[in-house]
Short mmCIF file of C-alpha atoms in Angstrom, two decimals:
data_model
loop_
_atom_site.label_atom_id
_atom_site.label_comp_id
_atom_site.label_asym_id
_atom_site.label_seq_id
_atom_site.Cartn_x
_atom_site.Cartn_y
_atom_site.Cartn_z
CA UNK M 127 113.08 -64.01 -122.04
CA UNK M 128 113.39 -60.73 -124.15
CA UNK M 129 109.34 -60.09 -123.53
CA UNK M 130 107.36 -60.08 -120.34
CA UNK M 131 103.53 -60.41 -120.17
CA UNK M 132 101.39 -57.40 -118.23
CA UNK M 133 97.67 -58.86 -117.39
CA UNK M 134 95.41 -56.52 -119.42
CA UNK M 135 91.99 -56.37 -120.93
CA UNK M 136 91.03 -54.95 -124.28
CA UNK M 137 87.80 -53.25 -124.57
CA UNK M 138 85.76 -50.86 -126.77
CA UNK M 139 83.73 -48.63 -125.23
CA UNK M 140 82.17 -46.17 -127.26
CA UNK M 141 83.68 -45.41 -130.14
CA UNK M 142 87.22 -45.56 -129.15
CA UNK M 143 89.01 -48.72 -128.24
CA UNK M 144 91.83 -48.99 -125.34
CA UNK M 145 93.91 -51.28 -123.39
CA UNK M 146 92.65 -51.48 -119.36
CA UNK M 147 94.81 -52.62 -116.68
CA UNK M 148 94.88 -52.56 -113.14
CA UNK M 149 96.69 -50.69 -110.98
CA UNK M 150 98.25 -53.17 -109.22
CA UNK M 151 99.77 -54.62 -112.60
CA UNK M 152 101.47 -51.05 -113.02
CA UNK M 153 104.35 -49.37 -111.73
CA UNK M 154 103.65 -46.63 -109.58
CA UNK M 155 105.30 -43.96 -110.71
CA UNK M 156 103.98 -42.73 -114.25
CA UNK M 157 107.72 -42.27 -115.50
CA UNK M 158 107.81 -46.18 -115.28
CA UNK M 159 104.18 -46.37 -117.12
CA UNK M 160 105.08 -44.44 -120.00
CA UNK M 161 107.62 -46.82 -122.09
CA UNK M 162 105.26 -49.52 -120.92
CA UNK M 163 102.60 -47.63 -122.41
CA UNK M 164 104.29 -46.82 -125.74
CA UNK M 165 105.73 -50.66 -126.46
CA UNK M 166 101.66 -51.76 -125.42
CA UNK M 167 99.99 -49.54 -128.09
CA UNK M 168 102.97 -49.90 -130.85
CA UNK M 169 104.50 -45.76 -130.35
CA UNK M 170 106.17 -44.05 -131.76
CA UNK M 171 105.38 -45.16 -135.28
CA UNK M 172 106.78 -43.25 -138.20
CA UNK M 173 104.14 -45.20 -140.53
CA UNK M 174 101.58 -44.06 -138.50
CA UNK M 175 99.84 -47.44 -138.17
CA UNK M 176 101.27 -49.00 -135.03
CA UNK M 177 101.33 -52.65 -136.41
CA UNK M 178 103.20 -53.79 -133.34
CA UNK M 179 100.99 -53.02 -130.94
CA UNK M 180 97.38 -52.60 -129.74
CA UNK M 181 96.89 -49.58 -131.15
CA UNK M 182 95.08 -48.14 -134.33
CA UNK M 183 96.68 -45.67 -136.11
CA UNK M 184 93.98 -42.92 -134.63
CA UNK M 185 93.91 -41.15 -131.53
CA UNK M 186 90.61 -42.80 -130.57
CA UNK M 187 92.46 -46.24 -130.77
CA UNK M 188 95.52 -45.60 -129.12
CA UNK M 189 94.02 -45.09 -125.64
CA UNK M 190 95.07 -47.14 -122.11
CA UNK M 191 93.19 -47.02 -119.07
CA UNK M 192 94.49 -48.03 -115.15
CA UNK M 193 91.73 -48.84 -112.82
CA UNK M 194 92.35 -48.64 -108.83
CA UNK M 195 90.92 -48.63 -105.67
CA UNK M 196 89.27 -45.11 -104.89
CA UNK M 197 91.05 -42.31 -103.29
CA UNK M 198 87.49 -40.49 -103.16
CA UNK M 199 84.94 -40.49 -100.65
CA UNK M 200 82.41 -40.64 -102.99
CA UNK M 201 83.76 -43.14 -105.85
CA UNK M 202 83.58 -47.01 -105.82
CA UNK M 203 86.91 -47.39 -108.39
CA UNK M 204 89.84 -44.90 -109.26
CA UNK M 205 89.88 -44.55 -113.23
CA UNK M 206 93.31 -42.93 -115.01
CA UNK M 207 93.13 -42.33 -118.49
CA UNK M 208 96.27 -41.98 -120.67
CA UNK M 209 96.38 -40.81 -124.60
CA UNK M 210 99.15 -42.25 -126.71
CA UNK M 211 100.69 -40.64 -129.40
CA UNK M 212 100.32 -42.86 -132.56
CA UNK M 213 103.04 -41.37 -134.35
CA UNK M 214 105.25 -39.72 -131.23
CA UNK M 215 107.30 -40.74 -128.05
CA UNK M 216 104.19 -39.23 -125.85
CA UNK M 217 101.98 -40.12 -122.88
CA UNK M 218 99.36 -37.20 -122.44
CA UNK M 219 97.82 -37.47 -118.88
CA UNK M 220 96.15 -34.29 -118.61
CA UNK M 221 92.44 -35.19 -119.86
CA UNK M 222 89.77 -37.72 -119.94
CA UNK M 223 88.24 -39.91 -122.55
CA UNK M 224 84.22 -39.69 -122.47
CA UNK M 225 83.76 -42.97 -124.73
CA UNK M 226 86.12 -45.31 -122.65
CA UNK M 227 84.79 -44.10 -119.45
CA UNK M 228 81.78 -46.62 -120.29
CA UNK M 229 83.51 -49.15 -119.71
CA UNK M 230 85.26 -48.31 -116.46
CA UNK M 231 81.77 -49.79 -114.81
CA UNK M 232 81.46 -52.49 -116.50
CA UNK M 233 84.96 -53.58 -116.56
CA UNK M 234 84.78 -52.87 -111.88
CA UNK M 235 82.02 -55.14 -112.27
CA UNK M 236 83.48 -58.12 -114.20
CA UNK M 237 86.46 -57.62 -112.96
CA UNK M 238 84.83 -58.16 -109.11
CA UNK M 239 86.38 -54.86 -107.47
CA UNK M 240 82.44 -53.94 -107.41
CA UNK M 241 79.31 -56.35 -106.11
CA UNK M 242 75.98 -54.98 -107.53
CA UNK M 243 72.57 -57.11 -107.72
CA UNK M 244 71.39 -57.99 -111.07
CA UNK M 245 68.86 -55.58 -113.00
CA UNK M 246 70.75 -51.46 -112.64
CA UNK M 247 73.94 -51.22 -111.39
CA UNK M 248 75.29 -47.46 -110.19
CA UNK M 249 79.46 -47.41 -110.07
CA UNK M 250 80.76 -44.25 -109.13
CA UNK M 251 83.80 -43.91 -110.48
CA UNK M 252 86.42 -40.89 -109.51
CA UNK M 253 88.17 -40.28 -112.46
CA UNK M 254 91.82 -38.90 -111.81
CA UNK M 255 92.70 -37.05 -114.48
CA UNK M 256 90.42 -34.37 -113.90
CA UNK M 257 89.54 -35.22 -110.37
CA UNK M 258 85.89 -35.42 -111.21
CA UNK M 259 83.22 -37.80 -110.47
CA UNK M 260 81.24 -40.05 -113.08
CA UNK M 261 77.76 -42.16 -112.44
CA UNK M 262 77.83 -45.15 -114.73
CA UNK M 263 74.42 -46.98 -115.05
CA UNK M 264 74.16 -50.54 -116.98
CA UNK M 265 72.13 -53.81 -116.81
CA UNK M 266 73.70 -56.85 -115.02
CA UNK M 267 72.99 -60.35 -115.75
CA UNK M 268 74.38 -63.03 -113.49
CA UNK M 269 76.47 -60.97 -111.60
CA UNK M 270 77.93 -59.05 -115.29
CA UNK M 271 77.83 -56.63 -117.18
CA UNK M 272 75.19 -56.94 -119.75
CA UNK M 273 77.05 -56.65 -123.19
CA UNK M 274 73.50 -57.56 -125.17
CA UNK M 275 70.91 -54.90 -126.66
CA UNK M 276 68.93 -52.97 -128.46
CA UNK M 277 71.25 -49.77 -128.34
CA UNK M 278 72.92 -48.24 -131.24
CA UNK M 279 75.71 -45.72 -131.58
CA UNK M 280 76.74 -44.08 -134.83
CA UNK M 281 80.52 -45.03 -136.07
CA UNK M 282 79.97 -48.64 -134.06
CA UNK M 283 78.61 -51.11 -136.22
CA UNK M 284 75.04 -53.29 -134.01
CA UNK M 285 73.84 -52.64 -131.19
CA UNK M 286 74.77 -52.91 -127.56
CA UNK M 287 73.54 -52.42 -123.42
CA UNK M 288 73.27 -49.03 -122.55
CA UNK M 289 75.19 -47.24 -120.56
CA UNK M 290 74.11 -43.78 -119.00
CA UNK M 291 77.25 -42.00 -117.71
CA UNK M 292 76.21 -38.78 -115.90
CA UNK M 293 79.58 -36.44 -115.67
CA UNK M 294 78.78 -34.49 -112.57
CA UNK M 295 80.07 -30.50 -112.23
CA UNK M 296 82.10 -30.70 -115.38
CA UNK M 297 83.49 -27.80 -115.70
CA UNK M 298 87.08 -27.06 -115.01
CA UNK M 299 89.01 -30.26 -115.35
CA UNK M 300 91.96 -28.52 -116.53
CA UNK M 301 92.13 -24.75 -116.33
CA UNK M 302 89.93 -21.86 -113.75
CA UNK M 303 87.13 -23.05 -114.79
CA UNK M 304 84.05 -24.04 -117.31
CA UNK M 305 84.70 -20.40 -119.23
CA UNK M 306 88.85 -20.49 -118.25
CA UNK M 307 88.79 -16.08 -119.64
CA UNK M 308 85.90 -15.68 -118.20
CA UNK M 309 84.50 -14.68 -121.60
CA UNK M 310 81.80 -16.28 -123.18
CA UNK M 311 83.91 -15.80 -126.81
CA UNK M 312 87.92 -14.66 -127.27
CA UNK M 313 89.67 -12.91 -130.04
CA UNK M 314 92.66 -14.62 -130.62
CA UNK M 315 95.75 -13.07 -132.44
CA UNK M 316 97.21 -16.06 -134.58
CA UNK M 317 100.54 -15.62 -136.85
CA UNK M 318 100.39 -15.72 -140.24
CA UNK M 319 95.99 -15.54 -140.25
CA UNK M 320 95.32 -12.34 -137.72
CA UNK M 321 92.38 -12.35 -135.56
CA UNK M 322 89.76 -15.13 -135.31
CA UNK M 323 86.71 -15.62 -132.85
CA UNK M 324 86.75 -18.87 -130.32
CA UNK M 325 85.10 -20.01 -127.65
CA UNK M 326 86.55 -21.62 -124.91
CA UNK M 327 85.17 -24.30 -122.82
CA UNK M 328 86.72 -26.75 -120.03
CA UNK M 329 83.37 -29.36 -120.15
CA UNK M 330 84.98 -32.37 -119.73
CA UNK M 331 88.23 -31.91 -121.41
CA UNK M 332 89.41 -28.38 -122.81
CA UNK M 333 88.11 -27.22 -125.93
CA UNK M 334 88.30 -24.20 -128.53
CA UNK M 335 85.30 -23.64 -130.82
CA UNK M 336 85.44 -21.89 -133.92
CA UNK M 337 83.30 -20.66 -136.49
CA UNK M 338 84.26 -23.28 -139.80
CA UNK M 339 83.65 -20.45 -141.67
CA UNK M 340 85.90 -18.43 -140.54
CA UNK M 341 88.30 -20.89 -142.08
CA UNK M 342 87.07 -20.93 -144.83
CA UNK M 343 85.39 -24.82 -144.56
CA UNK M 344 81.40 -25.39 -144.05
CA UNK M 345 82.08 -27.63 -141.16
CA UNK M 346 81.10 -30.79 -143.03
CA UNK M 347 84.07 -31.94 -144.59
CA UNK M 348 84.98 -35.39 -143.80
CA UNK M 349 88.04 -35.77 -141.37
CA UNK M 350 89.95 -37.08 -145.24
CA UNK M 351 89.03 -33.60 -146.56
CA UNK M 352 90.48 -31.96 -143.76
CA UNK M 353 93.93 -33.98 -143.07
CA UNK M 354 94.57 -33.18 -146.58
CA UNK M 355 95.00 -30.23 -146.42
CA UNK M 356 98.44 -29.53 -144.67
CA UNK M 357 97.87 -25.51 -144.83
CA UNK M 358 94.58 -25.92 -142.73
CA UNK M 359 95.96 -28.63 -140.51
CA UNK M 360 98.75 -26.13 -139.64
CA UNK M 361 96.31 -23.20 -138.94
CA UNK M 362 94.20 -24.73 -136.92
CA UNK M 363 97.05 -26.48 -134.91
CA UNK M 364 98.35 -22.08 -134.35
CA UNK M 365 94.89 -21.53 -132.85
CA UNK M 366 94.59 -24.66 -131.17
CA UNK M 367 98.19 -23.36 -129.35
CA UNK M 368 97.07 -20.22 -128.99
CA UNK M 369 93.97 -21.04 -127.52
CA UNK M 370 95.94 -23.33 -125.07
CA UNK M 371 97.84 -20.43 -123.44
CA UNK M 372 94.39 -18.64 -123.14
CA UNK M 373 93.07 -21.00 -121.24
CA UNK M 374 96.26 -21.13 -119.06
CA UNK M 375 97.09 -24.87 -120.25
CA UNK M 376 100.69 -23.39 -121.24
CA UNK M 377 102.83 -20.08 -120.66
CA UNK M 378 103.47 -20.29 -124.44
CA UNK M 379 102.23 -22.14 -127.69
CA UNK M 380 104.48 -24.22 -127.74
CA UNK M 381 104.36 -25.40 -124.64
CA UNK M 382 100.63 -26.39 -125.50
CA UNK M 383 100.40 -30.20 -125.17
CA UNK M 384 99.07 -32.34 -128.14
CA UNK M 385 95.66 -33.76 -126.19
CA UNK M 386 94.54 -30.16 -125.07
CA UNK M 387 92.79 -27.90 -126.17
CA UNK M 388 91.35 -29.78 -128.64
CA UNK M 389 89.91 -27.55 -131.55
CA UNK M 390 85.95 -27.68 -133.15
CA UNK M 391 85.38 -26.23 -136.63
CA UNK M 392 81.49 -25.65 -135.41
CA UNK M 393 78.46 -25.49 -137.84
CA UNK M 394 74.72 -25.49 -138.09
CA UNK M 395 72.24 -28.03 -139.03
CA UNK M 396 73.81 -29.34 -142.15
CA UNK M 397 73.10 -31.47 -145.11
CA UNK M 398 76.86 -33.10 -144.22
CA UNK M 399 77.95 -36.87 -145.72
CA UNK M 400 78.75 -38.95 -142.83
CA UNK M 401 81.38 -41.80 -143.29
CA UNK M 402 78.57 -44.52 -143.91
CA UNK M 403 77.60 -43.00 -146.86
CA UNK M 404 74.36 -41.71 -145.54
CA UNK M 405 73.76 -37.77 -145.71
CA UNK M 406 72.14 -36.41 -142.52
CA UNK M 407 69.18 -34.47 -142.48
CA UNK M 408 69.83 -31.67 -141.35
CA UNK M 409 66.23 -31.43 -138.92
CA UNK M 410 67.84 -34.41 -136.87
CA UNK M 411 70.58 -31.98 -134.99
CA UNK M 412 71.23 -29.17 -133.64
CA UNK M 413 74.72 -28.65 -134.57
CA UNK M 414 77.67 -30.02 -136.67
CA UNK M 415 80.90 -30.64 -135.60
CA UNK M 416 84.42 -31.87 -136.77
CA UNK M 417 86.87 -32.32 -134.11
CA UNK M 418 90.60 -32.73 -133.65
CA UNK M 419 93.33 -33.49 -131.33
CA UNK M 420 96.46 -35.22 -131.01
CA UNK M 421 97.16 -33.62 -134.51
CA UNK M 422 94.55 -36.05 -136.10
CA UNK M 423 90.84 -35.38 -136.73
CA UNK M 424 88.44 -37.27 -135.32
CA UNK M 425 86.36 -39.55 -137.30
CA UNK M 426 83.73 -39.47 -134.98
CA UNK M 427 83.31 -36.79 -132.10
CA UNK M 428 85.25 -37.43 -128.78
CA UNK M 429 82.26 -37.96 -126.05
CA UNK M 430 84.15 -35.03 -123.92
CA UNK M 431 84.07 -33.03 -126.99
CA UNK M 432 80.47 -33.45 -127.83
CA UNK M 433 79.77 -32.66 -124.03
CA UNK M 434 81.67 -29.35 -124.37
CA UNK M 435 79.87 -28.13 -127.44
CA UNK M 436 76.49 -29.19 -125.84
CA UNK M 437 77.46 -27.11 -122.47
CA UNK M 438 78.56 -24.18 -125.34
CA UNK M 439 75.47 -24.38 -126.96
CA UNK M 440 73.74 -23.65 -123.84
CA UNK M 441 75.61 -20.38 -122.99
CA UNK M 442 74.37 -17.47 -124.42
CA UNK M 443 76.56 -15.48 -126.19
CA UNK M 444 79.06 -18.41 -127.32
CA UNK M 445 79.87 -19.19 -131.14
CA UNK M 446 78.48 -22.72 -130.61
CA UNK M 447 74.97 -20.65 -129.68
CA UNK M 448 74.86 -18.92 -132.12
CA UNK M 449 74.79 -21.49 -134.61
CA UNK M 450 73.15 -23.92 -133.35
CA UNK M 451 69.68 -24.86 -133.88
CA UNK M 452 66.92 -24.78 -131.30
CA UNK M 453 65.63 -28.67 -130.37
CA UNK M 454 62.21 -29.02 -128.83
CA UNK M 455 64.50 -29.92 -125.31
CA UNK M 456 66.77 -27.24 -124.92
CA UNK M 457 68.91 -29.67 -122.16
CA UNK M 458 69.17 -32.12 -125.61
CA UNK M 459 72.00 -30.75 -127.90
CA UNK M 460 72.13 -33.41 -131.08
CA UNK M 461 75.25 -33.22 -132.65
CA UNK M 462 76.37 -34.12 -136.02
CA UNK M 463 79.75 -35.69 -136.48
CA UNK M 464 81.42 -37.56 -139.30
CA UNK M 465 79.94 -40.71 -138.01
CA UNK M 466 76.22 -39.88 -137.85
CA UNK M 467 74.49 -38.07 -134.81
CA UNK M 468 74.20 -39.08 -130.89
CA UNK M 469 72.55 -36.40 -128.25
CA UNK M 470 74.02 -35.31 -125.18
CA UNK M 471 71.98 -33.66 -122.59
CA UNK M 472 73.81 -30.09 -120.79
CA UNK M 473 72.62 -28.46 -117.62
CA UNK M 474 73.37 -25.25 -117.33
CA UNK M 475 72.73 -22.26 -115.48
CA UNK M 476 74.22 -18.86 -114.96
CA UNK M 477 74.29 -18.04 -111.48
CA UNK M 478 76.07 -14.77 -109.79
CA UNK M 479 76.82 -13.30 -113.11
CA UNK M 480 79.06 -16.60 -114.74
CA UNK M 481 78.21 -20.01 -115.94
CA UNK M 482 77.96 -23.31 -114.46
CA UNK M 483 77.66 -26.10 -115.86
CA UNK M 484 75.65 -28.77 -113.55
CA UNK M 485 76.01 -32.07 -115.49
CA UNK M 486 76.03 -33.62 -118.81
CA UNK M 487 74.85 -37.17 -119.61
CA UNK M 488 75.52 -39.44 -122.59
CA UNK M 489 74.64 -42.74 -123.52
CA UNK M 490 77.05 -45.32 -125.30
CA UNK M 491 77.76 -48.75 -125.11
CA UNK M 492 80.50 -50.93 -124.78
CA UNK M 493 82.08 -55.05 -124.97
CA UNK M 494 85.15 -56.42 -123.72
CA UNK M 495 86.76 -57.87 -127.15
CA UNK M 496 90.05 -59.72 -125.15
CA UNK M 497 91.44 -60.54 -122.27
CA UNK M 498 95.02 -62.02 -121.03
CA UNK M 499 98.32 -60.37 -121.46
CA UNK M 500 100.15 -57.60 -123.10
CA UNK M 501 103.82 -58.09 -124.31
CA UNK M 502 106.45 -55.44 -123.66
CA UNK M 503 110.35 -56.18 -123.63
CA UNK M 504 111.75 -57.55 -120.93
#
């Protein structure tokens, strides 16, 4: 045979969609996973639509996900994430992916490396990555996961379950820490622009967060508006670099990985056009975002992302403060995105002089769209 057939599951969760396996379908050794990886999702693809494979096109569709037993004391599964280039040879295993981690639970659950009773299950999951631990909560209904509800996310189309995912101590998956300077905002020395304020947070997943107007945008384009222009794409990839190094990701720009840090063109409440058509008001957030990574923006926030911002917004001091809007919960940041508006609640405190950042919860939802086998050559 010139294919062979990996068991795998394919499941949205969120707004991203990714390929889950198990561990014990995988190689070991992540220099075996990689070109398994690649051939699964359809990378690299020059035309940047990966039409023979699983994936997308977009970063937030060209996502796998290996699920274990736990090497944690205080987890129930092991949960690896992996982001695949669309258009690129490239595995990036450095960071997490807040959307698919809603389905991790369900996915232990169904797939029975988890027992819960019906009505609330808890899964802790460890997830590897960034060596930090995640409580998933979701209904069960004979013995699964409740796909069925009332819940709505913007950029998914219905309604779903919910799930609450509670990202404990997220700060400093990748770098020193939740401020990685130390510095509640940087000045960072770009070539060809000069100076430019940033904050940077490690919430989740790395992040620098800029001011859109000091790029000259409002922070409401739409992710078209932005990838269009190949000047601005360019700049903010230089910050996004130099931020990297910053934050100790790299020794030098261009060592900076694609995945992290991503980059944030930040923004008050605005009047913005989201990709429905619909234009927000702007008394139903907080803040406004568009986000990018992997080269691409995002046509909805990353759930990592949003959870950085909402951690920012909470530090006094930041860029993302400063321009936010105050909510009548202070722990509830609403964000705008191109896709409409979801909230993400932040504790934080300063203790000792620095910043902590105690939790951050979301809510998404999530359904298993296929199950069998994935093709890669024999």
């Amino acid at each position: 045979m010139t294919q062979r057939f990996i068991p795998a599951t394919f499941i949205r969760g969120g707004s991203s969609k990714g390929v889950f396996f198990h561990a014990r379908d995988l190689p070991a050794d992540r220099g075996e996973i990689d070109p398994i990886l690649l051939a699964v999702l359809g990378s690299p693809d020059p035309y940047g639509r990966q039409l023979d494979g699983m994936g997308g096109g977009i970063s937030s569709l060209s996502k796998a996900v290996i699920i274990g037993p736990p090497t944690h004391p205080e987890a129930d599964v092991d949960y690896t994430f992996a982001q695949v280039a669309v258009d690129k040879p490239v595995v990036d295993w450095k960071g997490n992916c807040g959307n698919l981690s809603a389905a991790v639970g369900p996915f232990a659950l169904d797939e029975g490396l988890v027992r819960v009773t019906d009505g609330e299950a808890l899964v802790r999951i460890h997830q590897v990555n960034t060596r930090k631990i995640i409580h998933a909560r979701f209904p069960v209904r004979d013995g699964r996961a409740e796909v069925r509800g009332d819940f709505a996310i913007a950029g998914v189309a219905g309604t779903g379950a919910r799930i609450r995912l509670d990202f404990l101590a997220p700060g400093g998956t990748q770098t020193a820490g939740l401020l990685p300077t130390g510095r509640v905002a940087d000045v960072l020395e770009v070539e060809g622009f000069g100076s430019i304020r940033a904050t940077l947070v490690d919430a989740g997943n790395p992040a620098a967060f800029i001011d859109a107007r000091d790029v000259g945008m409002t922070g409401g384009e739409s992710p078209e508006e932005i990838e269009a222009r190949a000047d601005l794409m360019a700049l903010l990839d230089r910050i996004r670099r130099v931020a990297g190094v910053a934050m100790g990701l790299a020794d030098a720009p261009e060592g900076v990985g694609l995945a992290a840090p991503r980059i944030a063109l930040v923004a008050g409440p605005l009047a913005a056009r989201a990709l429905d058509g619909a234009v927000l008001d702007p008394r139903s957030h907080e803040v406004t975002v568009r986000m990018l990574s992997m080269e691409r923006p995002h046509r909805a926030v990353p759930m990592t992302g949003a959870m950085g911002l909402a951690v920012a917004c909470r530090v006094e001091g930041s860029i993302p403060h400063a321009l936010a809007g105050r909510g009548k919960r202070p722990e509830e940041i609403r964000v705008a995105h191109p896709s409409g508006m979801l909230t993400v609640g932040a504790e934080v405190e300063r203790r000792d002089g620095r910043w902590h950042a105690e939790s951050a919860v979301v809510f998404r939802t999530q359904r298993r769209l296929m199950q069998g086998a994935v093709a890669v050559p024999a």
